[in-house]
PDB file of C-alpha atoms and ligand atoms in Angstrom:
ATOM      1  CA  SER G   1     143.581 126.352  75.777  1.00 41.00           C
ATOM      2  CA  ARG G   2     142.109 126.268  79.238  1.00 46.00           C
ATOM      3  CA  ALA G   3     142.535 130.026  79.527  1.00 43.00           C
ATOM      4  CA  LYS G   4     139.423 130.466  77.365  1.00 44.00           C
ATOM      5  CA  LYS G   5     137.173 128.650  79.802  1.00 53.00           C
ATOM      6  CA  TYR G   6     137.648 130.985  82.715  1.00 59.00           C
ATOM      7  CA  GLY G   7     138.009 134.713  83.106  1.00 61.00           C
ATOM      8  CA  LYS G   8     141.253 136.557  82.641  1.00 63.00           C
ATOM      9  CA  GLU G   9     141.096 137.611  86.282  1.00 68.00           C
ATOM     10  CA  ASN G  10     141.397 133.982  87.375  1.00 83.00           C
ATOM     11  CA  ARG G  11     144.625 133.355  85.514  1.00 86.00           C
ATOM     12  CA  VAL G  12     147.812 133.710  87.477  1.00 88.00           C
ATOM     13  CA  SER G  13     151.358 134.080  86.196  1.00 91.00           C
ATOM     14  CA  THR G  14     153.065 133.912  89.603  1.00 95.00           C
ATOM     15  CA  THR G  15     155.570 131.059  89.997  1.00 95.00           C
ATOM     16  CA  PHE G  16     157.751 129.702  92.800  1.00 95.00           C
ATOM     17  CA  GLY G  17     160.490 131.845  91.285  1.00 92.00           C
ATOM     18  CA  ASP G  18     158.654 134.903  92.601  1.00 92.00           C
ATOM     19  CA  VAL G  19     158.790 133.542  96.142  1.00 94.00           C
ATOM     20  CA  ALA G  20     162.218 133.999  97.681  1.00 95.00           C
ATOM     21  CA  GLY G  21     163.275 131.645 100.481  1.00 92.00           C
ATOM     22  CA  GLN G  22     160.489 129.524 102.042  1.00 93.00           C
ATOM     23  CA  GLU G  23     162.178 126.413 100.652  1.00 93.00           C
ATOM     24  CA  GLU G  24     160.391 124.007 103.011  1.00 94.00           C
ATOM     25  CA  ALA G  25     156.968 125.482 102.219  1.00 96.00           C
ATOM     26  CA  LYS G  26     157.708 125.325  98.494  1.00 96.00           C
ATOM     27  CA  ARG G  27     158.814 121.689  98.789  1.00 95.00           C
ATOM     28  CA  GLU G  28     155.500 120.786 100.383  1.00 95.00           C
ATOM     29  CA  LEU G  29     153.520 122.774  97.856  1.00 97.00           C
ATOM     30  CA  VAL G  30     155.234 121.166  94.853  1.00 96.00           C
ATOM     31  CA  GLU G  31     153.206 118.104  95.798  1.00 94.00           C
ATOM     32  CA  VAL G  32     149.984 120.122  95.624  1.00 95.00           C
ATOM     33  CA  VAL G  33     150.989 121.332  92.163  1.00 96.00           C
ATOM     34  CA  ASP G  34     151.335 117.692  91.121  1.00 95.00           C
ATOM     35  CA  PHE G  35     147.870 116.800  92.501  1.00 93.00           C
ATOM     36  CA  LEU G  36     146.450 119.490  90.238  1.00 94.00           C
ATOM     37  CA  LYS G  37     148.538 118.669  87.182  1.00 93.00           C
ATOM     38  CA  ASN G  38     148.279 114.879  87.300  1.00 91.00           C
ATOM     39  CA  PRO G  39     145.140 114.003  89.292  1.00 88.00           C
ATOM     40  CA  GLN G  40     144.631 110.798  87.333  1.00 88.00           C
ATOM     41  CA  LYS G  41     147.897 109.377  88.621  1.00 90.00           C
ATOM     42  CA  TYR G  42     146.522 109.535  92.172  1.00 89.00           C
ATOM     43  CA  VAL G  43     143.001 108.422  91.299  1.00 85.00           C
ATOM     44  CA  ASN G  44     144.317 105.379  89.406  1.00 90.00           C
ATOM     45  CA  ILE G  45     146.199 104.097  92.405  1.00 92.00           C
ATOM     46  CA  GLY G  46     143.247 104.650  94.714  1.00 87.00           C
ATOM     47  CA  ALA G  47     144.655 107.619  96.605  1.00 86.00           C
ATOM     48  CA  GLU G  48     142.408 110.430  97.754  1.00 84.00           C
ATOM     49  CA  ILE G  49     143.755 113.814  96.826  1.00 86.00           C
ATOM     50  CA  PRO G  50     143.849 116.166  99.829  1.00 88.00           C
ATOM     51  CA  LYS G  51     141.201 118.874  99.638  1.00 92.00           C
ATOM     52  CA  GLY G  52     142.428 121.487 102.048  1.00 95.00           C
ATOM     53  CA  VAL G  53     145.793 123.073 102.731  1.00 97.00           C
ATOM     54  CA  LEU G  54     146.212 125.588 105.546  1.00 97.00           C
ATOM     55  CA  LEU G  55     149.003 128.134 105.204  1.00 97.00           C
ATOM     56  CA  VAL G  56     150.039 129.276 108.664  1.00 97.00           C
ATOM     57  CA  GLY G  57     152.304 132.224 109.351  1.00 96.00           C
ATOM     58  CA  PRO G  58     152.633 135.854 110.414  1.00 95.00           C
ATOM     59  CA  PRO G  59     151.214 138.684 108.243  1.00 94.00           C
ATOM     60  CA  GLY G  60     153.129 139.620 105.125  1.00 95.00           C
ATOM     61  CA  THR G  61     155.190 136.442 104.898  1.00 96.00           C
ATOM     62  CA  GLY G  62     153.892 135.527 101.452  1.00 95.00           C
ATOM     63  CA  LYS G  63     150.962 133.198 102.114  1.00 96.00           C
ATOM     64  CA  THR G  64     148.858 134.736  99.356  1.00 96.00           C
ATOM     65  CA  LEU G  65     151.912 134.840  97.114  1.00 96.00           C
ATOM     66  CA  LEU G  66     152.540 131.106  97.672  1.00 97.00           C
ATOM     67  CA  ALA G  67     148.925 130.193  96.960  1.00 97.00           C
ATOM     68  CA  ARG G  68     149.089 132.172  93.730  1.00 97.00           C
ATOM     69  CA  ALA G  69     152.367 130.476  92.843  1.00 97.00           C
ATOM     70  CA  VAL G  70     150.752 127.044  93.218  1.00 97.00           C
ATOM     71  CA  SER G  71     148.045 128.171  90.814  1.00 97.00           C
ATOM     72  CA  GLY G  72     150.585 129.592  88.350  1.00 97.00           C
ATOM     73  CA  GLU G  73     152.853 126.530  88.502  1.00 97.00           C
ATOM     74  CA  ALA G  74     149.952 124.135  87.973  1.00 96.00           C
ATOM     75  CA  ASP G  75     148.428 126.423  85.331  1.00 95.00           C
ATOM     76  CA  VAL G  76     144.989 126.180  86.920  1.00 95.00           C
ATOM     77  CA  PRO G  77     142.553 129.035  87.664  1.00 96.00           C
ATOM     78  CA  PHE G  78     142.580 130.832  91.003  1.00 96.00           C
ATOM     79  CA  PHE G  79     139.326 131.648  92.801  1.00 95.00           C
ATOM     80  CA  THR G  80     139.711 133.771  95.870  1.00 92.00           C
ATOM     81  CA  VAL G  81     137.839 135.470  98.647  1.00 86.00           C
ATOM     82  CA  SER G  82     138.934 137.143 101.828  1.00 82.00           C
ATOM     83  CA  ALA G  83     137.030 135.680 104.752  1.00 79.00           C
ATOM     84  CA  SER G  84     136.810 139.088 106.418  1.00 77.00           C
ATOM     85  CA  GLU G  85     134.582 140.225 103.523  1.00 78.00           C
ATOM     86  CA  PHE G  86     131.922 137.838 104.763  1.00 73.00           C
ATOM     87  CA  MET G  87     131.660 139.745 108.019  1.00 69.00           C
ATOM     88  CA  GLU G  88     130.255 142.734 106.139  1.00 68.00           C
ATOM     89  CA  MET G  89     127.573 140.740 104.378  1.00 67.00           C
ATOM     90  CA  PHE G  90     123.902 140.440 105.230  1.00 68.00           C
ATOM     91  CA  VAL G  91     122.701 137.192 106.732  1.00 68.00           C
ATOM     92  CA  GLY G  92     122.535 134.485 104.095  1.00 71.00           C
ATOM     93  CA  VAL G  93     124.768 136.267 101.603  1.00 81.00           C
ATOM     94  CA  GLY G  94     127.998 134.713 102.908  1.00 83.00           C
ATOM     95  CA  ALA G  95     126.740 131.166 102.453  1.00 86.00           C
ATOM     96  CA  SER G  96     125.506 131.837  98.944  1.00 87.00           C
ATOM     97  CA  ARG G  97     128.798 133.549  98.059  1.00 88.00           C
ATOM     98  CA  VAL G  98     130.594 130.391  99.211  1.00 90.00           C
ATOM     99  CA  ARG G  99     128.269 128.268  97.074  1.00 91.00           C
ATOM    100  CA  THR G 100     129.038 130.283  93.918  1.00 91.00           C
ATOM    101  CA  LEU G 101     132.750 130.292  94.692  1.00 92.00           C
ATOM    102  CA  PHE G 102     132.852 126.496  94.915  1.00 93.00           C
ATOM    103  CA  GLU G 103     130.551 126.097  91.929  1.00 93.00           C
ATOM    104  CA  ASP G 104     132.796 128.283  89.748  1.00 93.00           C
ATOM    105  CA  ALA G 105     135.873 126.360  90.846  1.00 93.00           C
ATOM    106  CA  ARG G 106     134.253 122.964  90.220  1.00 92.00           C
ATOM    107  CA  LYS G 107     133.147 124.027  86.746  1.00 92.00           C
ATOM    108  CA  ASN G 108     136.724 124.985  85.945  1.00 92.00           C
ATOM    109  CA  ALA G 109     138.487 122.125  87.735  1.00 90.00           C
ATOM    110  CA  PRO G 110     141.309 121.489  88.244  1.00 91.00           C
ATOM    111  CA  ALA G 111     141.325 124.724  90.194  1.00 95.00           C
ATOM    112  CA  ILE G 112     142.371 126.427  93.403  1.00 96.00           C
ATOM    113  CA  ILE G 113     140.163 128.220  95.877  1.00 96.00           C
ATOM    114  CA  PHE G 114     142.024 130.561  98.208  1.00 96.00           C
ATOM    115  CA  ILE G 115     140.392 131.861 101.396  1.00 94.00           C
ATOM    116  CA  ASP G 116     142.460 134.551 103.080  1.00 92.00           C
ATOM    117  CA  GLU G 117     142.092 135.273 106.823  1.00 91.00           C
ATOM    118  CA  ILE G 118     140.098 132.097 107.428  1.00 92.00           C
ATOM    119  CA  ASP G 119     140.266 132.742 111.191  1.00 89.00           C
ATOM    120  CA  SER G 120     137.796 135.630 110.850  1.00 85.00           C
ATOM    121  CA  ILE G 121     134.992 133.168 110.060  1.00 83.00           C
ATOM    122  CA  GLY G 122     136.660 129.940 111.162  1.00 78.00           C
ATOM    123  CA  ARG G 123     136.858 130.669 114.880  1.00 80.00           C
ATOM    124  CA  LYS G 124     135.588 128.043 117.283  1.00 76.00           C
ATOM    125  CA  ARG G 125     131.821 128.116 117.036  1.00 68.00           C
ATOM    126  CA  GLY G 126     129.775 129.245 119.986  1.00 61.00           C
ATOM    127  CA  ALA G 127     132.840 130.341 121.960  1.00 53.00           C
ATOM    128  CA  GLY G 128     133.397 133.665 123.666  1.00 49.00           C
ATOM    129  CA  ILE G 129     131.757 137.016 123.060  1.00 51.00           C
ATOM    130  CA  GLY G 130     129.854 137.193 119.820  1.00 50.00           C
ATOM    131  CA  GLY G 131     129.801 133.390 119.564  1.00 48.00           C
ATOM    132  CA  GLY G 132     126.619 132.473 117.747  1.00 53.00           C
ATOM    133  CA  HIS G 133     127.216 135.152 115.094  1.00 62.00           C
ATOM    134  CA  ASP G 134     124.711 133.677 112.671  1.00 73.00           C
ATOM    135  CA  GLU G 135     126.206 134.923 109.472  1.00 75.00           C
ATOM    136  CA  ARG G 136     129.677 133.728 110.377  1.00 79.00           C
ATOM    137  CA  GLU G 137     128.441 130.330 111.444  1.00 83.00           C
ATOM    138  CA  GLN G 138     126.350 129.819 108.310  1.00 84.00           C
ATOM    139  CA  THR G 139     129.287 130.790 106.127  1.00 87.00           C
ATOM    140  CA  LEU G 140     131.635 128.440 107.941  1.00 88.00           C
ATOM    141  CA  ASN G 141     129.108 125.594 107.781  1.00 89.00           C
ATOM    142  CA  GLN G 142     128.733 126.175 104.056  1.00 90.00           C
ATOM    143  CA  ILE G 143     132.506 125.934 103.525  1.00 91.00           C
ATOM    144  CA  LEU G 144     132.600 122.683 105.510  1.00 92.00           C
ATOM    145  CA  SER G 145     129.696 121.149 103.619  1.00 92.00           C
ATOM    146  CA  GLU G 146     131.153 122.187 100.239  1.00 93.00           C
ATOM    147  CA  MET G 147     134.431 120.501 101.142  1.00 91.00           C
ATOM    148  CA  ASP G 148     132.651 117.372 102.361  1.00 90.00           C
ATOM    149  CA  GLY G 149     130.657 117.311  99.153  1.00 85.00           C
ATOM    150  CA  PHE G 150     133.633 117.098  96.789  1.00 80.00           C
ATOM    151  CA  ASP G 151     133.654 113.751  95.101  1.00 75.00           C
ATOM    152  CA  LYS G 152     136.941 111.900  94.885  1.00 70.00           C
ATOM    153  CA  GLN G 153     137.435 112.809  91.255  1.00 71.00           C
ATOM    154  CA  THR G 154     137.118 116.565  91.690  1.00 77.00           C
ATOM    155  CA  SER G 155     140.499 118.177  91.690  1.00 86.00           C
ATOM    156  CA  VAL G 156     139.683 121.398  93.444  1.00 93.00           C
ATOM    157  CA  ILE G 157     142.095 122.242  96.225  1.00 95.00           C
ATOM    158  CA  VAL G 158     141.101 124.742  98.857  1.00 96.00           C
ATOM    159  CA  MET G 159     143.965 126.737 100.302  1.00 97.00           C
ATOM    160  CA  ALA G 160     143.398 128.982 103.294  1.00 96.00           C
ATOM    161  CA  ALA G 161     145.652 131.374 105.165  1.00 96.00           C
ATOM    162  CA  THR G 162     145.770 132.293 108.825  1.00 95.00           C
ATOM    163  CA  ASN G 163     148.083 133.736 111.418  1.00 93.00           C
ATOM    164  CA  ARG G 164     145.904 132.395 114.242  1.00 92.00           C
ATOM    165  CA  PRO G 165     145.673 128.619 113.832  1.00 91.00           C
ATOM    166  CA  ASP G 166     145.021 128.356 117.599  1.00 91.00           C
ATOM    167  CA  VAL G 167     141.564 129.975 117.352  1.00 91.00           C
ATOM    168  CA  LEU G 168     140.310 127.816 114.487  1.00 92.00           C
ATOM    169  CA  ASP G 169     137.296 125.604 114.941  1.00 90.00           C
ATOM    170  CA  PRO G 170     138.600 122.018 115.195  1.00 91.00           C
ATOM    171  CA  ALA G 171     135.940 121.031 112.639  1.00 90.00           C
ATOM    172  CA  LEU G 172     138.011 122.832 110.001  1.00 92.00           C
ATOM    173  CA  LEU G 173     141.090 120.743 110.735  1.00 93.00           C
ATOM    174  CA  ARG G 174     139.469 117.326 110.602  1.00 91.00           C
ATOM    175  CA  PRO G 175     140.677 114.742 108.039  1.00 90.00           C
ATOM    176  CA  GLY G 176     139.200 115.482 104.640  1.00 88.00           C
ATOM    177  CA  ARG G 177     139.130 119.215 105.382  1.00 93.00           C
ATOM    178  CA  PHE G 178     142.169 121.391 106.144  1.00 94.00           C
ATOM    179  CA  ASP G 179     144.220 118.406 107.210  1.00 91.00           C
ATOM    180  CA  ARG G 180     147.486 119.661 105.744  1.00 94.00           C
ATOM    181  CA  GLN G 181     149.364 122.544 107.275  1.00 95.00           C
ATOM    182  CA  VAL G 182     152.242 124.409 105.735  1.00 97.00           C
ATOM    183  CA  THR G 183     154.131 126.695 108.102  1.00 96.00           C
ATOM    184  CA  ILE G 184     155.625 129.927 106.883  1.00 96.00           C
ATOM    185  CA  ASP G 185     158.057 131.791 109.122  1.00 94.00           C
ATOM    186  CA  LEU G 186     159.553 135.247 109.070  1.00 96.00           C
ATOM    187  CA  PRO G 187     162.563 135.183 106.725  1.00 96.00           C
ATOM    188  CA  ASN G 188     166.072 134.659 108.111  1.00 96.00           C
ATOM    189  CA  LEU G 189     169.093 136.726 107.039  1.00 97.00           C
ATOM    190  CA  LYS G 190     169.747 134.796 103.822  1.00 97.00           C
ATOM    191  CA  GLU G 191     166.061 134.812 102.928  1.00 96.00           C
ATOM    192  CA  ARG G 192     165.768 138.539 103.548  1.00 97.00           C
ATOM    193  CA  GLU G 193     168.630 139.028 101.133  1.00 97.00           C
ATOM    194  CA  ALA G 194     166.876 136.879  98.535  1.00 96.00           C
ATOM    195  CA  ILE G 195     163.558 138.705  99.004  1.00 96.00           C
ATOM    196  CA  LEU G 196     165.282 142.086  98.696  1.00 97.00           C
ATOM    197  CA  LYS G 197     166.849 140.917  95.432  1.00 96.00           C
ATOM    198  CA  VAL G 198     163.451 139.903  94.029  1.00 94.00           C
ATOM    199  CA  HIS G 199     162.081 143.376  94.693  1.00 95.00           C
ATOM    200  CA  MET G 200     165.229 145.110  93.415  1.00 96.00           C
ATOM    201  CA  ARG G 201     165.025 143.233  90.109  1.00 93.00           C
ATOM    202  CA  ASN G 202     163.591 146.001  87.990  1.00 90.00           C
ATOM    203  CA  LYS G 203     164.997 148.984  89.844  1.00 96.00           C
ATOM    204  CA  PRO G 204     168.073 150.996  88.896  1.00 97.00           C
ATOM    205  CA  LEU G 205     170.605 150.675  91.734  1.00 97.00           C
ATOM    206  CA  THR G 206     174.120 152.065  92.072  1.00 97.00           C
ATOM    207  CA  SER G 207     176.879 149.457  92.418  1.00 95.00           C
ATOM    208  CA  GLY G 208     177.366 150.647  96.013  1.00 96.00           C
ATOM    209  CA  VAL G 209     174.082 149.118  97.175  1.00 97.00           C
ATOM    210  CA  ASP G 210     175.020 146.397  99.687  1.00 97.00           C
ATOM    211  CA  VAL G 211     172.139 143.937  99.874  1.00 98.00           C
ATOM    212  CA  ASP G 212     173.800 141.891 102.609  1.00 97.00           C
ATOM    213  CA  GLU G 213     174.134 145.016 104.756  1.00 97.00           C
ATOM    214  CA  ILE G 214     170.459 145.921 104.248  1.00 98.00           C
ATOM    215  CA  ALA G 215     169.433 142.354 105.126  1.00 98.00           C
ATOM    216  CA  LYS G 216     171.497 142.612 108.336  1.00 97.00           C
ATOM    217  CA  SER G 217     169.713 145.841 109.252  1.00 96.00           C
ATOM    218  CA  THR G 218     166.223 144.380 108.897  1.00 96.00           C
ATOM    219  CA  PRO G 219     165.722 141.636 111.517  1.00 95.00           C
ATOM    220  CA  TYR G 220     162.051 140.631 111.982  1.00 94.00           C
ATOM    221  CA  PHE G 221     161.053 142.250 108.671  1.00 96.00           C
ATOM    222  CA  SER G 222     158.511 140.217 106.707  1.00 96.00           C
ATOM    223  CA  GLY G 223     158.584 139.860 102.928  1.00 96.00           C
ATOM    224  CA  ALA G 224     155.916 142.548 102.699  1.00 96.00           C
ATOM    225  CA  ASP G 225     158.026 144.864 104.923  1.00 96.00           C
ATOM    226  CA  LEU G 226     161.069 144.305 102.700  1.00 97.00           C
ATOM    227  CA  LYS G 227     159.099 145.003  99.552  1.00 96.00           C
ATOM    228  CA  ASN G 228     157.874 148.202 101.175  1.00 96.00           C
ATOM    229  CA  LEU G 229     161.439 149.166 102.164  1.00 97.00           C
ATOM    230  CA  VAL G 230     162.687 148.857  98.586  1.00 98.00           C
ATOM    231  CA  ASN G 231     159.793 150.959  97.367  1.00 97.00           C
ATOM    232  CA  GLU G 232     160.372 153.624 100.037  1.00 97.00           C
ATOM    233  CA  ALA G 233     164.027 153.816  99.002  1.00 97.00           C
ATOM    234  CA  ALA G 234     162.974 154.329  95.373  1.00 97.00           C
ATOM    235  CA  LEU G 235     160.586 157.093  96.463  1.00 96.00           C
ATOM    236  CA  GLU G 236     163.377 158.748  98.483  1.00 95.00           C
ATOM    237  CA  ALA G 237     165.667 158.702  95.448  1.00 97.00           C
ATOM    238  CA  ALA G 238     163.029 160.035  93.065  1.00 96.00           C
ATOM    239  CA  ARG G 239     161.995 162.754  95.503  1.00 95.00           C
ATOM    240  CA  ILE G 240     165.457 164.324  95.170  1.00 95.00           C
ATOM    241  CA  ASN G 241     165.503 163.695  91.402  1.00 96.00           C
ATOM    242  CA  LYS G 242     168.041 160.872  91.357  1.00 96.00           C
ATOM    243  CA  VAL G 243     167.901 158.317  88.539  1.00 96.00           C
ATOM    244  CA  GLN G 244     169.497 155.515  90.561  1.00 97.00           C
ATOM    245  CA  ILE G 245     168.889 154.321  94.109  1.00 98.00           C
ATOM    246  CA  ASP G 246     171.923 154.313  96.385  1.00 97.00           C
ATOM    247  CA  MET G 247     172.678 153.183  99.937  1.00 97.00           C
ATOM    248  CA  SER G 248     171.755 156.555 101.461  1.00 97.00           C
ATOM    249  CA  ASP G 249     168.223 156.172 100.094  1.00 97.00           C
ATOM    250  CA  PHE G 250     167.936 152.788 101.794  1.00 97.00           C
ATOM    251  CA  TYR G 251     169.170 154.238 105.092  1.00 96.00           C
ATOM    252  CA  ARG G 252     166.668 157.093 104.907  1.00 96.00           C
ATOM    253  CA  ALA G 253     163.880 154.679 104.042  1.00 96.00           C
ATOM    254  CA  LEU G 254     164.893 152.475 106.994  1.00 96.00           C
ATOM    255  CA  ASP G 255     164.911 155.478 109.351  1.00 94.00           C
ATOM    256  CA  LYS G 256     161.495 156.491 108.144  1.00 92.00           C
ATOM    257  CA  ILE G 257     160.066 152.994 108.616  1.00 90.00           C
ATOM    258  CA  THR G 258     161.663 152.424 112.032  1.00 86.00           C
ATOM    259  CA  LEU G 259     160.482 155.836 113.189  1.00 83.00           C
ATOM    260  CA  GLY G 260     156.994 154.989 111.954  1.00 77.00           C
ATOM    261  CA  LEU G 261     157.080 151.777 113.960  1.00 71.00           C
ATOM    262  CA  GLU G 262     158.231 153.619 117.092  1.00 72.00           C
ATOM    263  CA  ASN G 263     155.455 156.183 116.721  1.00 71.00           C
ATOM    264  CA  ALA G 264     152.941 153.411 116.209  1.00 66.00           C
ATOM    265  CA  SER G 265     154.014 151.651 119.409  1.00 63.00           C
ATOM    266  CA  LEU G 266     153.960 154.984 121.262  1.00 59.00           C
ATOM    267  CA  THR G 267     150.311 155.455 120.378  1.00 57.00           C
ATOM    268  CA  ILE G 268     149.500 151.937 121.524  1.00 51.00           C
ATOM    269  CA  THR G 269     151.083 152.309 124.970  1.00 45.00           C
TER     270      THR G 269
HETATM  271  P1  ATP Z   1     148.779 138.651 104.970  1.00 83.88           P
HETATM  272  O1  ATP Z   1     148.697 137.540 105.944  1.00 83.88           O
HETATM  273  O2  ATP Z   1     149.056 140.008 105.603  1.00 83.88           O
HETATM  274  O3  ATP Z   1     147.696 138.679 103.934  1.00 83.88           O
HETATM  275  P2  ATP Z   1     150.559 137.219 103.310  1.00 83.88           P
HETATM  276  O4  ATP Z   1     151.354 136.277 104.141  1.00 83.88           O
HETATM  277  O5  ATP Z   1     149.437 136.699 102.496  1.00 83.88           O
HETATM  278  O6  ATP Z   1     150.123 138.439 104.182  1.00 83.88           O
HETATM  279  P3  ATP Z   1     151.447 138.369 100.905  1.00 83.88           P
HETATM  280  O7  ATP Z   1     150.248 139.220 100.748  1.00 83.88           O
HETATM  281  O8  ATP Z   1     151.593 137.208 100.059  1.00 83.88           O
HETATM  282  O9  ATP Z   1     151.601 137.963 102.398  1.00 83.88           O
HETATM  283  O10 ATP Z   1     152.787 139.244 100.812  1.00 83.88           O
HETATM  284  C1  ATP Z   1     152.731 140.600 100.527  1.00 83.88           C
HETATM  285  C2  ATP Z   1     153.777 140.939  99.509  1.00 83.88           C
HETATM  286  O11 ATP Z   1     155.072 140.836 100.102  1.00 83.88           O
HETATM  287  C3  ATP Z   1     153.804 139.975  98.332  1.00 83.88           C
HETATM  288  O12 ATP Z   1     152.933 140.349  97.329  1.00 83.88           O
HETATM  289  C4  ATP Z   1     155.251 140.062  97.894  1.00 83.88           C
HETATM  290  O13 ATP Z   1     155.440 141.148  97.042  1.00 83.88           O
HETATM  291  C5  ATP Z   1     156.005 140.332  99.192  1.00 83.88           C
HETATM  292  N1  ATP Z   1     156.578 139.078  99.718  1.00 83.88           N
HETATM  293  C6  ATP Z   1     156.221 138.417 100.828  1.00 83.88           C
HETATM  294  N2  ATP Z   1     156.961 137.313 101.002  1.00 83.88           N
HETATM  295  C7  ATP Z   1     157.801 137.240  99.954  1.00 83.88           C
HETATM  296  C8  ATP Z   1     158.799 136.321  99.529  1.00 83.88           C
HETATM  297  N3  ATP Z   1     159.097 135.229 100.249  1.00 83.88           N
HETATM  298  N4  ATP Z   1     159.450 136.580  98.375  1.00 83.88           N
HETATM  299  C9  ATP Z   1     159.163 137.671  97.648  1.00 83.88           C
HETATM  300  N5  ATP Z   1     158.232 138.570  97.972  1.00 83.88           N
HETATM  301  C10 ATP Z   1     157.553 138.376  99.114  1.00 83.88           C
END
């Protein structure tokens, strides 16, 4: 099987079933899964498979999770790097890291490359303070030239995540690069309920736990915040030696988190 060709660490078992809500984003990404699973279908009819997909949305809304789900659904390897890592590298290292990343993916195609926090290197070049950061610019240029260099038959799709699409260099968004955007929003009430249920799956809860009530008490929570809330509730329960999590644990966890947020905003102001 294909699993033998690439490292264990590149295999992903995440599926769309692990992503609660985000129906619109999933609908758009099902198409990307098909590009990876049946590239020949597109090549035969003379269509060019898109190379770049930008996932846009606030922190913790599941952008990384969705990218991994595309990889899991298509059963193709996942090659990833966080763009902020490049900022810590010596001059020249970023570009060569990009080269190896793309080389590995091409060797194992069909494959996905995922670049998290693309805005940290993908900001408009030569703009503002610190414009002309050599390392950043070289790394960005390398990403652009790798994407331009894909031949039409290579089914490597580059997915990138950002919460600041407004600061991106327009060169990144040109046709043939990240010309597809998938928007991911904070979850609504129903979606919060669904996300809570995903993270409650393997946890012992009393029958009194009211998921709808918890969802109503968590406006503006992201998926990551909700996951954290469920874990905090479990910690609260275990701390007082309970074997099941009940509503009071969720309320205490919520208090703790909201208090933490208030303290955080106090230190900012
Ligand atoms: P960031 O921009 O901060 O990197 P992100 O948008 O990439 O965040 P993830 O890292 O994918 O977010 O989300 C963090 C965690 O939150 C996920 O691993 C998952 O456990 C949980 N989560 C987020 N969104 C969802 C969702 N829609 N359904 C289920 N779990 C979710």
